[in-house]
GROMACS .gro file of C-alpha atoms in nm:
model
  207
    1UNK     CA    1  -0.359  -4.709  -1.300
    2UNK     CA    2  -0.026  -4.613  -1.500
    3UNK     CA    3  -0.025  -4.236  -1.619
    4UNK     CA    4   0.127  -4.254  -1.954
    5UNK     CA    5   0.380  -4.061  -2.077
    6UNK     CA    6   0.606  -3.928  -2.423
    7UNK     CA    7   0.881  -3.888  -2.178
    8UNK     CA    8   0.998  -4.230  -2.139
    9UNK     CA    9   1.350  -4.339  -2.150
   10UNK     CA   10   1.348  -4.680  -2.278
   11UNK     CA   11   1.699  -4.873  -2.232
   12UNK     CA   12   1.908  -4.949  -2.591
   13UNK     CA   13   2.148  -4.928  -2.813
   14UNK     CA   14   2.162  -4.536  -2.810
   15UNK     CA   15   2.177  -4.482  -2.391
   16UNK     CA   16   2.280  -4.832  -2.307
   17UNK     CA   17   2.451  -4.812  -1.915
   18UNK     CA   18   2.861  -4.735  -2.007
   19UNK     CA   19   2.947  -5.033  -1.784
   20UNK     CA   20   2.802  -5.296  -2.044
   21UNK     CA   21   3.104  -5.496  -2.121
   22UNK     CA   22   3.226  -5.546  -2.502
   23UNK     CA   23   3.038  -5.898  -2.564
   24UNK     CA   24   2.733  -5.780  -2.351
   25UNK     CA   25   2.756  -5.477  -2.621
   26UNK     CA   26   2.776  -5.710  -2.946
   27UNK     CA   27   2.476  -5.903  -2.878
   28UNK     CA   28   2.296  -5.579  -2.794
   29UNK     CA   29   2.381  -5.517  -3.074
   30UNK     CA   30   2.268  -5.781  -3.310
   31UNK     CA   31   1.918  -5.788  -3.063
   32UNK     CA   32   1.849  -5.462  -3.168
   33UNK     CA   33   1.876  -5.532  -3.521
   34UNK     CA   34   1.641  -5.826  -3.508
   35UNK     CA   35   1.391  -5.615  -3.250
   36UNK     CA   36   1.446  -5.322  -3.529
   37UNK     CA   37   1.345  -5.563  -3.813
   38UNK     CA   38   1.038  -5.757  -3.659
   39UNK     CA   39   0.932  -5.339  -3.469
   40UNK     CA   40   1.024  -5.511  -3.093
   41UNK     CA   41   1.075  -5.246  -2.845
   42UNK     CA   42   1.360  -5.158  -2.700
   43UNK     CA   43   1.241  -5.244  -2.391
   44UNK     CA   44   1.269  -5.573  -2.438
   45UNK     CA   45   1.589  -5.630  -2.545
   46UNK     CA   46   1.672  -5.450  -2.249
   47UNK     CA   47   1.503  -5.771  -2.057
   48UNK     CA   48   1.663  -5.977  -2.215
   49UNK     CA   49   1.991  -5.835  -2.151
   50UNK     CA   50   1.937  -5.794  -1.730
   51UNK     CA   51   1.840  -6.194  -1.731
   52UNK     CA   52   2.165  -6.259  -1.911
   53UNK     CA   53   2.399  -6.025  -1.636
   54UNK     CA   54   2.252  -6.039  -1.352
   55UNK     CA   55   2.135  -6.281  -1.167
   56UNK     CA   56   1.776  -6.287  -0.999
   57UNK     CA   57   1.761  -6.153  -0.608
   58UNK     CA   58   1.657  -6.419  -0.336
   59UNK     CA   59   1.315  -6.166  -0.254
   60UNK     CA   60   1.154  -6.276  -0.576
   61UNK     CA   61   1.026  -5.940  -0.652
   62UNK     CA   62   0.644  -6.070  -0.687
   63UNK     CA   63   0.654  -6.106  -0.305
   64UNK     CA   64   0.746  -5.723  -0.281
   65UNK     CA   65   0.322  -5.648  -0.287
   66UNK     CA   66  -0.006  -5.831  -0.266
   67UNK     CA   67  -0.235  -5.659  -0.487
   68UNK     CA   68  -0.132  -5.253  -0.426
   69UNK     CA   69  -0.048  -5.328  -0.097
   70UNK     CA   70   0.308  -5.376  -0.043
   71UNK     CA   71   0.412  -5.661   0.142
   72UNK     CA   72   0.580  -5.674   0.510
   73UNK     CA   73   0.939  -5.818   0.240
   74UNK     CA   74   0.921  -5.446   0.069
   75UNK     CA   75   1.053  -5.286   0.346
   76UNK     CA   76   1.288  -5.558   0.449
   77UNK     CA   77   1.501  -5.432   0.149
   78UNK     CA   78   1.852  -5.295   0.162
   79UNK     CA   79   1.974  -5.059  -0.045
   80UNK     CA   80   2.261  -4.792  -0.017
   81UNK     CA   81   2.307  -4.458  -0.043
   82UNK     CA   82   2.584  -4.381  -0.386
   83UNK     CA   83   2.821  -4.348  -0.106
   84UNK     CA   84   2.806  -4.677   0.048
   85UNK     CA   85   2.659  -4.635   0.331
   86UNK     CA   86   2.329  -4.806   0.455
   87UNK     CA   87   1.999  -4.627   0.328
   88UNK     CA   88   1.701  -4.550   0.615
   89UNK     CA   89   1.485  -4.801   0.433
   90UNK     CA   90   1.283  -4.905   0.649
   91UNK     CA   91   1.227  -4.614   0.839
   92UNK     CA   92   1.026  -4.460   0.562
   93UNK     CA   93   0.719  -4.738   0.623
   94UNK     CA   94   0.429  -4.519   0.784
   95UNK     CA   95   0.497  -4.186   0.570
   96UNK     CA   96   0.334  -4.097   0.234
   97UNK     CA   97   0.580  -4.147  -0.003
   98UNK     CA   98   0.745  -4.067  -0.413
   99UNK     CA   99   0.913  -4.366  -0.500
  100UNK     CA  100   1.142  -4.254  -0.850
  101UNK     CA  101   1.328  -4.495  -1.055
  102UNK     CA  102   1.587  -4.345  -1.235
  103UNK     CA  103   1.924  -4.371  -1.358
  104UNK     CA  104   2.218  -4.092  -1.530
  105UNK     CA  105   2.206  -4.199  -1.858
  106UNK     CA  106   1.832  -4.117  -1.920
  107UNK     CA  107   1.739  -3.792  -2.056
  108UNK     CA  108   1.430  -3.737  -1.924
  109UNK     CA  109   1.562  -3.845  -1.580
  110UNK     CA  110   1.741  -3.554  -1.512
  111UNK     CA  111   1.523  -3.357  -1.694
  112UNK     CA  112   1.278  -3.436  -1.410
  113UNK     CA  113   1.511  -3.417  -1.095
  114UNK     CA  114   1.448  -3.016  -0.962
  115UNK     CA  115   1.051  -3.039  -1.027
  116UNK     CA  116   1.144  -3.399  -0.766
  117UNK     CA  117   1.355  -3.178  -0.512
  118UNK     CA  118   1.056  -2.909  -0.538
  119UNK     CA  119   0.867  -3.143  -0.441
  120UNK     CA  120   1.017  -3.256  -0.139
  121UNK     CA  121   1.074  -2.880  -0.072
  122UNK     CA  122   0.741  -2.777  -0.047
  123UNK     CA  123   0.541  -3.132   0.066
  124UNK     CA  124   0.756  -3.227   0.393
  125UNK     CA  125   0.552  -3.036   0.660
  126UNK     CA  126   0.357  -3.281   0.509
  127UNK     CA  127   0.510  -3.604   0.603
  128UNK     CA  128   0.579  -3.646   0.281
  129UNK     CA  129   0.942  -3.826   0.196
  130UNK     CA  130   1.070  -3.859  -0.193
  131UNK     CA  131   1.327  -4.122  -0.277
  132UNK     CA  132   1.474  -4.180  -0.602
  133UNK     CA  133   1.661  -4.520  -0.614
  134UNK     CA  134   1.890  -4.531  -0.931
  135UNK     CA  135   1.903  -4.806  -1.204
  136UNK     CA  136   2.247  -4.717  -1.190
  137UNK     CA  137   2.590  -4.771  -1.051
  138UNK     CA  138   2.698  -4.608  -0.727
  139UNK     CA  139   3.006  -4.451  -0.908
  140UNK     CA  140   2.858  -4.228  -1.183
  141UNK     CA  141   2.546  -4.152  -0.940
  142UNK     CA  142   2.822  -3.972  -0.755
  143UNK     CA  143   2.938  -3.796  -1.002
  144UNK     CA  144   2.632  -3.694  -1.051
  145UNK     CA  145   2.522  -3.613  -0.811
  146UNK     CA  146   2.800  -3.327  -0.769
  147UNK     CA  147   2.648  -3.190  -1.044
  148UNK     CA  148   2.337  -3.162  -0.938
  149UNK     CA  149   2.271  -3.220  -0.598
  150UNK     CA  150   1.903  -3.259  -0.473
  151UNK     CA  151   1.706  -3.279  -0.117
  152UNK     CA  152   1.539  -3.574  -0.081
  153UNK     CA  153   1.782  -3.994  -0.031
  154UNK     CA  154   1.902  -4.176  -0.343
  155UNK     CA  155   1.918  -4.496  -0.305
  156UNK     CA  156   2.135  -4.706  -0.546
  157UNK     CA  157   1.940  -5.061  -0.650
  158UNK     CA  158   2.131  -5.116  -0.963
  159UNK     CA  159   2.024  -5.291  -1.284
  160UNK     CA  160   1.828  -5.535  -1.096
  161UNK     CA  161   1.619  -5.238  -1.004
  162UNK     CA  162   1.386  -5.232  -1.324
  163UNK     CA  163   1.253  -5.611  -1.164
  164UNK     CA  164   1.194  -5.418  -0.826
  165UNK     CA  165   1.013  -5.116  -1.097
  166UNK     CA  166   0.775  -5.393  -1.269
  167UNK     CA  167   0.698  -5.532  -0.951
  168UNK     CA  168   0.532  -5.188  -0.820
  169UNK     CA  169   0.358  -5.176  -1.192
  170UNK     CA  170   0.598  -5.030  -1.471
  171UNK     CA  171   0.521  -5.269  -1.756
  172UNK     CA  172   0.747  -5.064  -1.995
  173UNK     CA  173   1.032  -5.138  -1.860
  174UNK     CA  174   1.088  -4.737  -1.948
  175UNK     CA  175   1.268  -4.484  -1.718
  176UNK     CA  176   1.170  -4.244  -1.529
  177UNK     CA  177   0.903  -4.442  -1.320
  178UNK     CA  178   0.754  -4.332  -0.968
  179UNK     CA  179   0.532  -4.424  -0.743
  180UNK     CA  180   0.309  -4.242  -0.535
  181UNK     CA  181   0.295  -4.412  -0.174
  182UNK     CA  182   0.012  -4.367   0.163
  183UNK     CA  183   0.110  -4.401   0.444
  184UNK     CA  184  -0.059  -4.806   0.472
  185UNK     CA  185   0.194  -4.946   0.231
  186UNK     CA  186  -0.061  -4.879  -0.104
  187UNK     CA  187   0.052  -4.810  -0.429
  188UNK     CA  188  -0.224  -4.556  -0.529
  189UNK     CA  189  -0.089  -4.363  -0.815
  190UNK     CA  190   0.199  -4.531  -1.098
  191UNK     CA  191   0.337  -4.242  -1.369
  192UNK     CA  192   0.603  -4.416  -1.655
  193UNK     CA  193   0.755  -4.158  -1.836
  194UNK     CA  194   0.880  -3.804  -1.668
  195UNK     CA  195   0.686  -3.596  -1.445
  196UNK     CA  196   0.653  -3.235  -1.229
  197UNK     CA  197   0.625  -3.047  -0.908
  198UNK     CA  198   0.194  -2.984  -1.084
  199UNK     CA  199   0.194  -3.370  -1.191
  200UNK     CA  200   0.270  -3.497  -0.798
  201UNK     CA  201   0.069  -3.204  -0.611
  202UNK     CA  202  -0.192  -3.326  -0.788
  203UNK     CA  203  -0.137  -3.663  -0.692
  204UNK     CA  204  -0.024  -3.616  -0.359
  205UNK     CA  205  -0.316  -3.457  -0.216
  206UNK     CA  206  -0.581  -3.699  -0.327
  207UNK     CA  207  -0.386  -3.917  -0.124
   0.00000   0.00000   0.00000
């Protein structure tokens, strides 16, 4: 089940990542004009840009989950922290996890960071782990974290993180997107849009 929320950032011309090339920006603007005239959502344009600028990874996202059960391939993924060191991804297996997909250019993502940090502090004694996967590049994430420090792990997924989020149930292609995973590697709750401590705590206590 995916809980709806209005606080969703669907990347488009108004909040596109700063690393886009001028050529891609021009293509995006043309696509946005077409989308506006036909009523298409920005998320669709974002997905099209992903296919144009980022090749499909070797491990297909659909291999990472069967139903709501994460596969062994899910835990074999590799992500770096913003400083370039490996994120201890496989060590998370066996923990209940709040997995949050976010980006520095997404205002709702930025607003919910303190709430995720509070959840990590309050639920760490019960073995919960919060992990933020940035659908972004390392440099802006590093800069962001110097201003907004958090006490949970951050990995850089790049823009291929959108494919992983979609495999886990993000049907809107919007950010932020949060998944609660139990200690048996089952996805128990999906939340599209900004969350807060109360909402996360309520779902965590059900797991």
